[in-house]
């Protein structure tokens, strides 16, 4: 509780200070409007019903409450900060509940160097989306500790359509194994985000250290087609502990949107994941972001989004999805868990920067 009170007071001070700065004449090389070019609060709350063979689960839940701050510092430097406001105290590092807090340096338009906490440079469009925009996600998305302290160098093409990233970050196995931040486990990630006409890409391959000198390979291949009235992505995810482990531990997720109007769309989403890796069974490697060994999982559903106003700062959503999990126990018996999930909710955004900019221009 004290943690949240402190955070609210901090946000209030930042907003009040920024209001004064926006209404004051700009001095120096960096304008205040540029130094605080992003100031936002965003919230999502859902009502959810999950039906199973036993008692159904029903309730209202606050999903996300985020505070974002970012801007230019001059000389090619910029920063970004995104705090997920939660009650839990950090356990692994000071920035545990901070999704992003990094410093960028762009010496030229083609190169970028970044240091701080950010998302691991992994492919896939579900993974790339902001968490507040994701509905009934894959097991990998739900379980991976994707926000890590990291450093990366990126090359950006002249037209801005292609970005190549080489990143070194803490391994998510630091979190899975409940180790200290200085355990020495790292992840090496290579990533390509591209756009060729209507075709967009999010491809990556990573070597994640789960024990000193031992690595798990994760390859993520995301492809998306984008048109005026519709878009469709397909992500393929693959894990391997060794060369003979290929083709046993993988998954895919696909989502299609059709936009009846700029303010109303429907979407269809489906996914399948499996872990039939013998190396995962009884090994010292925590499954972590993978599905448990011997399991297959599937989800598929239909939903809609509606923006009641032109500003699109309020979004209403609803969806229904079917969830199944099949596994074989140590006695060789097969089990199937199945349920339905129904969800309605609302997301709203307060763009403080936009409000203050309008005030300063009057």
mmCIF file of C-alpha atoms in Angstrom:
data_model
loop_
_atom_site.group_PDB
_atom_site.id
_atom_site.type_symbol
_atom_site.label_atom_id
_atom_site.label_comp_id
_atom_site.label_asym_id
_atom_site.label_seq_id
_atom_site.Cartn_x
_atom_site.Cartn_y
_atom_site.Cartn_z
ATOM 1 C CA UNK A 1 0.000 0.000 0.000
ATOM 2 C CA UNK A 2 2.814 2.385 0.909
ATOM 3 C CA UNK A 3 4.497 1.500 -2.383
ATOM 4 C CA UNK A 4 1.410 2.580 -4.358
ATOM 5 C CA UNK A 5 0.946 5.793 -2.333
ATOM 6 C CA UNK A 6 4.542 6.770 -3.019
ATOM 7 C CA UNK A 7 4.085 6.011 -6.712
ATOM 8 C CA UNK A 8 0.926 8.125 -6.965
ATOM 9 C CA UNK A 9 2.651 11.039 -5.261
ATOM 10 C CA UNK A 10 5.570 10.671 -7.658
ATOM 11 C CA UNK A 11 3.239 10.748 -10.678
ATOM 12 C CA UNK A 12 1.408 13.804 -9.318
ATOM 13 C CA UNK A 13 4.690 15.682 -8.876
ATOM 14 C CA UNK A 14 5.805 14.810 -12.414
ATOM 15 C CA UNK A 15 2.483 15.934 -13.935
ATOM 16 C CA UNK A 16 2.401 19.174 -11.930
ATOM 17 C CA UNK A 17 5.997 20.000 -12.819
ATOM 18 C CA UNK A 18 5.397 19.231 -16.478
ATOM 19 C CA UNK A 19 2.297 21.466 -16.532
ATOM 20 C CA UNK A 20 4.405 24.383 -15.322
ATOM 21 C CA UNK A 21 7.121 23.639 -17.843
ATOM 22 C CA UNK A 22 4.681 23.408 -20.753
ATOM 23 C CA UNK A 23 3.184 26.779 -19.878
ATOM 24 C CA UNK A 24 6.608 28.436 -19.552
ATOM 25 C CA UNK A 25 8.640 29.835 -22.444
ATOM 26 C CA UNK A 26 11.003 27.258 -23.919
ATOM 27 C CA UNK A 27 14.657 27.944 -23.180
ATOM 28 C CA UNK A 28 17.829 26.137 -24.185
ATOM 29 C CA UNK A 29 18.428 23.554 -26.832
ATOM 30 C CA UNK A 30 15.820 21.024 -25.687
ATOM 31 C CA UNK A 31 12.220 22.229 -25.465
ATOM 32 C CA UNK A 32 10.166 20.974 -22.555
ATOM 33 C CA UNK A 33 7.575 19.748 -25.053
ATOM 34 C CA UNK A 34 10.262 17.484 -26.532
ATOM 35 C CA UNK A 35 11.726 16.400 -23.192
ATOM 36 C CA UNK A 36 8.248 15.234 -22.102
ATOM 37 C CA UNK A 37 6.813 14.216 -25.472
ATOM 38 C CA UNK A 38 4.994 11.230 -23.953
ATOM 39 C CA UNK A 39 3.042 11.400 -20.695
ATOM 40 C CA UNK A 40 0.228 8.883 -20.448
ATOM 41 C CA UNK A 41 -1.876 6.937 -18.009
ATOM 42 C CA UNK A 42 -3.664 3.835 -19.290
ATOM 43 C CA UNK A 43 -6.026 1.461 -17.521
ATOM 44 C CA UNK A 44 -7.803 -1.784 -18.414
ATOM 45 C CA UNK A 45 -10.460 -3.565 -16.370
ATOM 46 C CA UNK A 46 -12.225 -6.828 -17.302
ATOM 47 C CA UNK A 47 -15.191 -8.895 -16.205
ATOM 48 C CA UNK A 48 -14.507 -12.596 -16.755
ATOM 49 C CA UNK A 49 -16.306 -15.923 -16.559
ATOM 50 C CA UNK A 50 -14.459 -19.233 -16.906
ATOM 51 C CA UNK A 51 -16.555 -22.407 -17.033
ATOM 52 C CA UNK A 52 -15.113 -25.799 -16.104
ATOM 53 C CA UNK A 53 -16.513 -29.151 -14.970
ATOM 54 C CA UNK A 54 -16.316 -27.881 -11.412
ATOM 55 C CA UNK A 55 -17.520 -24.542 -10.013
ATOM 56 C CA UNK A 56 -17.204 -21.721 -12.589
ATOM 57 C CA UNK A 57 -14.979 -18.741 -11.816
ATOM 58 C CA UNK A 58 -16.571 -15.311 -12.151
ATOM 59 C CA UNK A 59 -15.354 -11.856 -11.203
ATOM 60 C CA UNK A 60 -14.217 -8.350 -12.055
ATOM 61 C CA UNK A 61 -10.522 -7.609 -12.301
ATOM 62 C CA UNK A 62 -8.299 -4.594 -12.795
ATOM 63 C CA UNK A 63 -5.897 -5.900 -15.450
ATOM 64 C CA UNK A 64 -3.461 -3.042 -16.032
ATOM 65 C CA UNK A 65 -2.632 0.402 -14.695
ATOM 66 C CA UNK A 66 0.357 1.896 -16.538
ATOM 67 C CA UNK A 67 2.204 5.187 -16.357
ATOM 68 C CA UNK A 68 4.391 6.194 -19.333
ATOM 69 C CA UNK A 69 6.917 8.994 -19.680
ATOM 70 C CA UNK A 70 9.365 9.662 -22.495
ATOM 71 C CA UNK A 71 11.080 12.301 -24.583
ATOM 72 C CA UNK A 72 14.205 13.770 -26.143
ATOM 73 C CA UNK A 73 17.276 14.799 -24.123
ATOM 74 C CA UNK A 74 19.242 16.411 -26.958
ATOM 75 C CA UNK A 75 22.447 15.356 -28.668
ATOM 76 C CA UNK A 76 20.885 12.176 -30.036
ATOM 77 C CA UNK A 77 19.768 10.955 -26.588
ATOM 78 C CA UNK A 78 16.211 10.023 -25.608
ATOM 79 C CA UNK A 79 14.555 8.059 -22.818
ATOM 80 C CA UNK A 80 11.435 6.027 -22.123
ATOM 81 C CA UNK A 81 9.854 4.909 -18.860
ATOM 82 C CA UNK A 82 6.823 2.646 -18.390
ATOM 83 C CA UNK A 83 5.739 1.658 -14.909
ATOM 84 C CA UNK A 84 3.161 -1.053 -14.343
ATOM 85 C CA UNK A 85 1.546 0.107 -11.117
ATOM 86 C CA UNK A 86 1.131 -2.931 -8.874
ATOM 87 C CA UNK A 87 1.153 -3.551 -5.144
ATOM 88 C CA UNK A 88 3.895 -6.201 -5.067
ATOM 89 C CA UNK A 89 7.375 -5.244 -3.967
ATOM 90 C CA UNK A 90 10.201 -6.121 -6.358
ATOM 91 C CA UNK A 91 12.034 -9.365 -5.545
ATOM 92 C CA UNK A 92 14.821 -9.747 -8.132
ATOM 93 C CA UNK A 93 15.769 -6.170 -8.872
ATOM 94 C CA UNK A 94 14.806 -2.589 -8.098
ATOM 95 C CA UNK A 95 13.054 -2.332 -11.496
ATOM 96 C CA UNK A 96 10.951 -5.508 -11.081
ATOM 97 C CA UNK A 97 7.608 -3.786 -11.703
ATOM 98 C CA UNK A 98 8.995 -1.441 -14.342
ATOM 99 C CA UNK A 99 8.483 -2.729 -17.892
ATOM 100 C CA UNK A 100 10.683 -0.143 -19.594
ATOM 101 C CA UNK A 101 13.282 2.291 -18.322
ATOM 102 C CA UNK A 102 16.036 2.861 -20.845
ATOM 103 C CA UNK A 103 18.315 5.428 -22.460
ATOM 104 C CA UNK A 104 18.650 5.594 -26.250
ATOM 105 C CA UNK A 105 21.489 7.111 -28.214
ATOM 106 C CA UNK A 106 21.216 7.670 -31.984
ATOM 107 C CA UNK A 107 24.523 8.986 -33.373
ATOM 108 C CA UNK A 108 23.019 8.834 -36.884
ATOM 109 C CA UNK A 109 19.597 8.030 -38.312
ATOM 110 C CA UNK A 110 20.820 4.494 -39.103
ATOM 111 C CA UNK A 111 22.211 3.479 -35.720
ATOM 112 C CA UNK A 112 20.743 3.185 -32.225
ATOM 113 C CA UNK A 113 22.360 2.110 -28.954
ATOM 114 C CA UNK A 114 20.154 1.327 -25.957
ATOM 115 C CA UNK A 115 20.832 0.497 -22.327
ATOM 116 C CA UNK A 116 18.367 -0.193 -19.518
ATOM 117 C CA UNK A 117 15.341 -2.359 -18.944
ATOM 118 C CA UNK A 118 13.331 -3.310 -22.021
ATOM 119 C CA UNK A 119 11.586 -6.234 -23.656
ATOM 120 C CA UNK A 120 13.919 -8.977 -24.807
ATOM 121 C CA UNK A 121 14.385 -8.738 -28.589
ATOM 122 C CA UNK A 122 12.139 -11.662 -29.511
ATOM 123 C CA UNK A 123 10.033 -12.059 -32.633
ATOM 124 C CA UNK A 124 6.319 -12.545 -33.077
ATOM 125 C CA UNK A 125 3.439 -10.082 -33.278
ATOM 126 C CA UNK A 126 1.607 -11.309 -30.190
ATOM 127 C CA UNK A 127 4.832 -10.855 -28.208
ATOM 128 C CA UNK A 128 5.457 -7.435 -29.790
ATOM 129 C CA UNK A 129 2.043 -6.049 -28.827
ATOM 130 C CA UNK A 130 1.593 -4.015 -25.661
ATOM 131 C CA UNK A 131 0.256 -6.330 -22.901
ATOM 132 C CA UNK A 132 -2.813 -4.130 -22.439
ATOM 133 C CA UNK A 133 -3.842 -4.962 -26.048
ATOM 134 C CA UNK A 134 -3.522 -8.767 -25.840
ATOM 135 C CA UNK A 135 -6.516 -11.096 -25.323
ATOM 136 C CA UNK A 136 -6.383 -14.844 -24.376
ATOM 137 C CA UNK A 137 -2.641 -15.179 -25.070
ATOM 138 C CA UNK A 138 -0.359 -18.186 -25.502
ATOM 139 C CA UNK A 139 1.294 -19.912 -22.558
ATOM 140 C CA UNK A 140 4.634 -18.521 -23.699
ATOM 141 C CA UNK A 141 3.295 -14.949 -23.638
ATOM 142 C CA UNK A 142 1.797 -15.436 -20.168
ATOM 143 C CA UNK A 143 4.854 -17.064 -18.606
ATOM 144 C CA UNK A 144 7.976 -15.533 -20.128
ATOM 145 C CA UNK A 145 9.900 -12.938 -18.091
ATOM 146 C CA UNK A 146 10.379 -10.770 -21.135
ATOM 147 C CA UNK A 147 11.304 -7.450 -19.470
ATOM 148 C CA UNK A 148 14.996 -7.636 -18.598
ATOM 149 C CA UNK A 149 17.992 -5.379 -18.082
ATOM 150 C CA UNK A 150 19.738 -5.325 -21.452
ATOM 151 C CA UNK A 151 21.974 -3.534 -23.927
ATOM 152 C CA UNK A 152 21.494 -3.540 -27.666
ATOM 153 C CA UNK A 153 22.783 -2.083 -30.899
ATOM 154 C CA UNK A 154 20.374 -1.629 -33.806
ATOM 155 C CA UNK A 155 20.804 -0.785 -37.484
ATOM 156 C CA UNK A 156 17.866 1.003 -39.140
ATOM 157 C CA UNK A 157 17.542 1.168 -42.929
ATOM 158 C CA UNK A 158 17.393 4.552 -44.680
ATOM 159 C CA UNK A 159 13.659 4.195 -45.356
ATOM 160 C CA UNK A 160 12.991 3.085 -41.759
ATOM 161 C CA UNK A 161 11.331 -0.147 -42.912
ATOM 162 C CA UNK A 162 13.939 -2.548 -41.510
ATOM 163 C CA UNK A 163 15.559 -2.769 -38.094
ATOM 164 C CA UNK A 164 18.236 -5.308 -37.164
ATOM 165 C CA UNK A 165 18.968 -5.707 -33.446
ATOM 166 C CA UNK A 166 21.765 -7.497 -31.577
ATOM 167 C CA UNK A 167 20.932 -7.617 -27.864
ATOM 168 C CA UNK A 168 22.494 -9.032 -24.704
ATOM 169 C CA UNK A 169 20.147 -9.278 -21.729
ATOM 170 C CA UNK A 170 19.736 -11.081 -18.445
ATOM 171 C CA UNK A 171 18.377 -14.569 -19.032
ATOM 172 C CA UNK A 172 14.756 -15.127 -17.978
ATOM 173 C CA UNK A 173 16.050 -18.194 -16.113
ATOM 174 C CA UNK A 174 17.368 -15.800 -13.470
ATOM 175 C CA UNK A 175 13.686 -15.267 -12.634
ATOM 176 C CA UNK A 176 12.551 -18.861 -13.134
ATOM 177 C CA UNK A 177 15.245 -20.234 -10.827
ATOM 178 C CA UNK A 178 14.780 -17.342 -8.341
ATOM 179 C CA UNK A 179 18.446 -16.368 -8.608
ATOM 180 C CA UNK A 180 20.062 -13.027 -7.878
ATOM 181 C CA UNK A 181 20.508 -10.552 -10.719
ATOM 182 C CA UNK A 182 24.288 -11.228 -10.650
ATOM 183 C CA UNK A 183 23.948 -14.985 -11.270
ATOM 184 C CA UNK A 184 25.762 -14.516 -14.572
ATOM 185 C CA UNK A 185 23.056 -16.050 -16.795
ATOM 186 C CA UNK A 186 22.581 -14.106 -20.030
ATOM 187 C CA UNK A 187 20.574 -14.294 -23.235
ATOM 188 C CA UNK A 188 21.921 -13.437 -26.694
ATOM 189 C CA UNK A 189 19.185 -12.249 -29.053
ATOM 190 C CA UNK A 190 19.195 -11.429 -32.783
ATOM 191 C CA UNK A 191 16.079 -9.748 -34.179
ATOM 192 C CA UNK A 192 14.723 -8.415 -37.480
ATOM 193 C CA UNK A 193 11.649 -6.208 -37.804
ATOM 194 C CA UNK A 194 10.821 -5.501 -41.433
ATOM 195 C CA UNK A 195 8.197 -4.133 -43.780
ATOM 196 C CA UNK A 196 8.039 -5.027 -47.465
ATOM 197 C CA UNK A 197 4.839 -3.600 -48.870
ATOM 198 C CA UNK A 198 1.919 -5.271 -47.087
ATOM 199 C CA UNK A 199 4.206 -7.903 -45.523
ATOM 200 C CA UNK A 200 5.589 -7.189 -42.046
ATOM 201 C CA UNK A 201 8.078 -9.360 -40.144
ATOM 202 C CA UNK A 202 9.184 -9.977 -36.559
ATOM 203 C CA UNK A 203 11.874 -12.679 -36.662
ATOM 204 C CA UNK A 204 14.366 -13.629 -33.957
ATOM 205 C CA UNK A 205 16.649 -16.340 -32.661
ATOM 206 C CA UNK A 206 17.974 -16.442 -29.101
ATOM 207 C CA UNK A 207 20.373 -18.447 -26.960
ATOM 208 C CA UNK A 208 19.098 -18.333 -23.365
ATOM 209 C CA UNK A 209 21.482 -19.545 -20.683
ATOM 210 C CA UNK A 210 19.671 -21.726 -18.142
ATOM 211 C CA UNK A 211 22.852 -22.976 -16.418
ATOM 212 C CA UNK A 212 26.370 -21.662 -16.658
ATOM 213 C CA UNK A 213 27.507 -22.534 -20.195
ATOM 214 C CA UNK A 214 24.246 -24.346 -21.097
ATOM 215 C CA UNK A 215 21.743 -22.732 -23.452
ATOM 216 C CA UNK A 216 18.217 -23.165 -24.732
ATOM 217 C CA UNK A 217 17.574 -21.966 -28.277
ATOM 218 C CA UNK A 218 14.317 -20.123 -28.929
ATOM 219 C CA UNK A 219 13.368 -19.092 -32.458
ATOM 220 C CA UNK A 220 10.353 -16.875 -33.098
ATOM 221 C CA UNK A 221 9.087 -16.251 -36.651
ATOM 222 C CA UNK A 222 6.302 -13.689 -36.995
ATOM 223 C CA UNK A 223 4.703 -12.714 -40.301
ATOM 224 C CA UNK A 224 1.839 -10.263 -40.815
ATOM 225 C CA UNK A 225 -0.201 -9.032 -43.775
ATOM 226 C CA UNK A 226 -1.672 -5.534 -43.377
ATOM 227 C CA UNK A 227 -4.362 -3.997 -45.607
ATOM 228 C CA UNK A 228 -6.844 -1.149 -45.141
ATOM 229 C CA UNK A 229 -9.779 -3.300 -44.027
ATOM 230 C CA UNK A 230 -8.047 -6.313 -42.528
ATOM 231 C CA UNK A 231 -4.819 -7.702 -41.151
ATOM 232 C CA UNK A 232 -3.554 -11.174 -40.248
ATOM 233 C CA UNK A 233 -0.489 -12.431 -38.395
ATOM 234 C CA UNK A 234 0.958 -15.896 -37.820
ATOM 235 C CA UNK A 235 3.690 -16.460 -35.233
ATOM 236 C CA UNK A 236 5.681 -19.686 -34.980
ATOM 237 C CA UNK A 237 7.615 -20.404 -31.761
ATOM 238 C CA UNK A 238 10.237 -23.143 -31.351
ATOM 239 C CA UNK A 239 12.384 -24.252 -28.376
ATOM 240 C CA UNK A 240 15.313 -26.669 -28.379
ATOM 241 C CA UNK A 241 17.665 -27.807 -25.613
ATOM 242 C CA UNK A 242 19.911 -29.737 -28.002
ATOM 243 C CA UNK A 243 20.335 -30.606 -31.687
ATOM 244 C CA UNK A 244 18.185 -33.751 -31.365
ATOM 245 C CA UNK A 245 15.450 -31.765 -29.614
ATOM 246 C CA UNK A 246 14.178 -30.020 -32.756
ATOM 247 C CA UNK A 247 10.520 -30.336 -33.703
ATOM 248 C CA UNK A 248 9.286 -31.488 -30.270
ATOM 249 C CA UNK A 249 8.668 -28.232 -28.415
ATOM 250 C CA UNK A 250 6.877 -25.633 -30.518
ATOM 251 C CA UNK A 251 3.731 -23.604 -30.977
ATOM 252 C CA UNK A 252 1.949 -21.147 -33.219
ATOM 253 C CA UNK A 253 -0.581 -18.362 -32.779
ATOM 254 C CA UNK A 254 -2.607 -16.525 -35.400
ATOM 255 C CA UNK A 255 -4.973 -13.575 -35.213
ATOM 256 C CA UNK A 256 -7.054 -11.894 -37.944
ATOM 257 C CA UNK A 257 -8.844 -8.535 -37.664
ATOM 258 C CA UNK A 258 -11.541 -7.181 -39.937
ATOM 259 C CA UNK A 259 -12.267 -3.432 -39.625
ATOM 260 C CA UNK A 260 -15.880 -2.569 -40.458
ATOM 261 C CA UNK A 261 -15.110 1.059 -39.578
ATOM 262 C CA UNK A 262 -12.054 2.780 -38.058
ATOM 263 C CA UNK A 263 -13.825 2.437 -34.694
ATOM 264 C CA UNK A 264 -15.165 -1.129 -34.862
ATOM 265 C CA UNK A 265 -13.494 -4.439 -35.660
ATOM 266 C CA UNK A 266 -13.917 -8.137 -35.009
ATOM 267 C CA UNK A 267 -11.062 -10.595 -34.533
ATOM 268 C CA UNK A 268 -10.535 -14.338 -34.655
ATOM 269 C CA UNK A 269 -7.601 -15.850 -32.791
ATOM 270 C CA UNK A 270 -6.266 -19.377 -32.397
ATOM 271 C CA UNK A 271 -3.161 -21.071 -31.020
ATOM 272 C CA UNK A 272 -1.561 -24.460 -30.449
ATOM 273 C CA UNK A 273 1.440 -25.327 -28.260
ATOM 274 C CA UNK A 274 3.157 -28.605 -27.393
ATOM 275 C CA UNK A 275 6.131 -29.814 -25.385
ATOM 276 C CA UNK A 276 7.141 -33.367 -26.257
ATOM 277 C CA UNK A 277 10.796 -32.812 -25.475
ATOM 278 C CA UNK A 278 12.248 -35.824 -23.649
ATOM 279 C CA UNK A 279 15.066 -33.628 -22.338
ATOM 280 C CA UNK A 280 12.535 -31.501 -20.445
ATOM 281 C CA UNK A 281 11.099 -34.458 -18.518
ATOM 282 C CA UNK A 282 12.870 -34.941 -15.210
ATOM 283 C CA UNK A 283 15.676 -32.559 -16.151
ATOM 284 C CA UNK A 284 17.120 -29.861 -13.934
ATOM 285 C CA UNK A 285 15.873 -27.226 -16.371
ATOM 286 C CA UNK A 286 12.805 -25.365 -15.167
ATOM 287 C CA UNK A 287 10.144 -25.320 -17.915
ATOM 288 C CA UNK A 288 9.946 -21.563 -17.412
ATOM 289 C CA UNK A 289 8.194 -19.974 -20.353
ATOM 290 C CA UNK A 290 7.650 -23.340 -22.039
ATOM 291 C CA UNK A 291 4.633 -25.566 -21.727
ATOM 292 C CA UNK A 292 5.177 -28.373 -19.225
ATOM 293 C CA UNK A 293 6.714 -31.529 -20.670
ATOM 294 C CA UNK A 294 4.154 -33.948 -22.107
ATOM 295 C CA UNK A 295 1.475 -31.277 -22.525
ATOM 296 C CA UNK A 296 -0.354 -29.927 -25.565
ATOM 297 C CA UNK A 297 -2.472 -26.804 -25.302
ATOM 298 C CA UNK A 298 -4.949 -25.137 -27.657
ATOM 299 C CA UNK A 299 -7.066 -21.972 -27.548
ATOM 300 C CA UNK A 300 -9.346 -20.434 -30.122
ATOM 301 C CA UNK A 301 -11.967 -17.730 -29.986
ATOM 302 C CA UNK A 302 -13.818 -14.755 -31.433
ATOM 303 C CA UNK A 303 -13.997 -11.176 -30.180
ATOM 304 C CA UNK A 304 -14.689 -7.546 -30.981
ATOM 305 C CA UNK A 305 -13.358 -4.068 -30.184
ATOM 306 C CA UNK A 306 -15.280 -0.800 -30.267
ATOM 307 C CA UNK A 307 -14.064 2.780 -29.770
ATOM 308 C CA UNK A 308 -17.015 4.976 -28.674
ATOM 309 C CA UNK A 309 -15.356 8.311 -29.555
ATOM 310 C CA UNK A 310 -13.226 9.754 -32.343
ATOM 311 C CA UNK A 311 -10.211 10.214 -30.061
ATOM 312 C CA UNK A 312 -10.041 6.433 -29.477
ATOM 313 C CA UNK A 313 -9.015 6.998 -25.864
ATOM 314 C CA UNK A 314 -11.763 4.607 -24.724
ATOM 315 C CA UNK A 315 -11.979 1.035 -26.009
ATOM 316 C CA UNK A 316 -14.603 -1.595 -25.237
ATOM 317 C CA UNK A 317 -13.942 -5.263 -25.920
ATOM 318 C CA UNK A 318 -15.618 -8.644 -25.620
ATOM 319 C CA UNK A 319 -14.530 -12.160 -26.525
ATOM 320 C CA UNK A 320 -15.243 -15.837 -26.005
ATOM 321 C CA UNK A 321 -12.624 -18.560 -26.298
ATOM 322 C CA UNK A 322 -12.295 -22.316 -25.859
ATOM 323 C CA UNK A 323 -9.271 -23.614 -23.915
ATOM 324 C CA UNK A 324 -7.948 -27.185 -23.806
ATOM 325 C CA UNK A 325 -4.926 -28.787 -22.157
ATOM 326 C CA UNK A 326 -4.042 -32.432 -22.775
ATOM 327 C CA UNK A 327 -1.302 -34.389 -21.025
ATOM 328 C CA UNK A 328 -0.151 -37.878 -20.124
ATOM 329 C CA UNK A 329 0.728 -38.655 -16.502
ATOM 330 C CA UNK A 330 3.533 -40.889 -15.216
ATOM 331 C CA UNK A 331 1.166 -43.877 -15.217
ATOM 332 C CA UNK A 332 0.564 -43.414 -18.941
ATOM 333 C CA UNK A 333 -3.006 -42.190 -18.605
ATOM 334 C CA UNK A 334 -4.195 -39.369 -20.842
ATOM 335 C CA UNK A 335 -6.045 -36.374 -19.382
ATOM 336 C CA UNK A 336 -7.953 -33.539 -21.015
ATOM 337 C CA UNK A 337 -8.859 -30.279 -19.267
ATOM 338 C CA UNK A 338 -11.283 -28.069 -21.183
ATOM 339 C CA UNK A 339 -13.080 -24.827 -20.400
ATOM 340 C CA UNK A 340 -14.745 -21.774 -21.902
ATOM 341 C CA UNK A 341 -13.637 -18.226 -21.144
ATOM 342 C CA UNK A 342 -15.958 -15.221 -21.604
ATOM 343 C CA UNK A 343 -14.623 -11.703 -21.140
ATOM 344 C CA UNK A 344 -15.870 -8.124 -21.448
ATOM 345 C CA UNK A 345 -13.867 -5.060 -20.535
ATOM 346 C CA UNK A 346 -12.824 -1.487 -21.097
ATOM 347 C CA UNK A 347 -9.532 0.278 -21.660
ATOM 348 C CA UNK A 348 -9.079 4.009 -21.244
ATOM 349 C CA UNK A 349 -6.101 6.299 -21.815
ATOM 350 C CA UNK A 350 -5.361 9.763 -20.443
ATOM 351 C CA UNK A 351 -2.883 11.483 -22.767
ATOM 352 C CA UNK A 352 -1.491 14.089 -20.370
ATOM 353 C CA UNK A 353 1.012 15.387 -22.921
ATOM 354 C CA UNK A 354 -1.734 16.115 -25.446
ATOM 355 C CA UNK A 355 -3.829 17.913 -22.812
ATOM 356 C CA UNK A 356 -0.922 20.064 -21.634
ATOM 357 C CA UNK A 357 0.095 20.850 -25.198
ATOM 358 C CA UNK A 358 -3.404 22.147 -25.950
ATOM 359 C CA UNK A 359 -3.303 24.281 -22.791
ATOM 360 C CA UNK A 360 0.067 25.787 -23.694
ATOM 361 C CA UNK A 361 -1.097 26.673 -27.227
ATOM 362 C CA UNK A 362 -4.160 28.592 -26.025
#
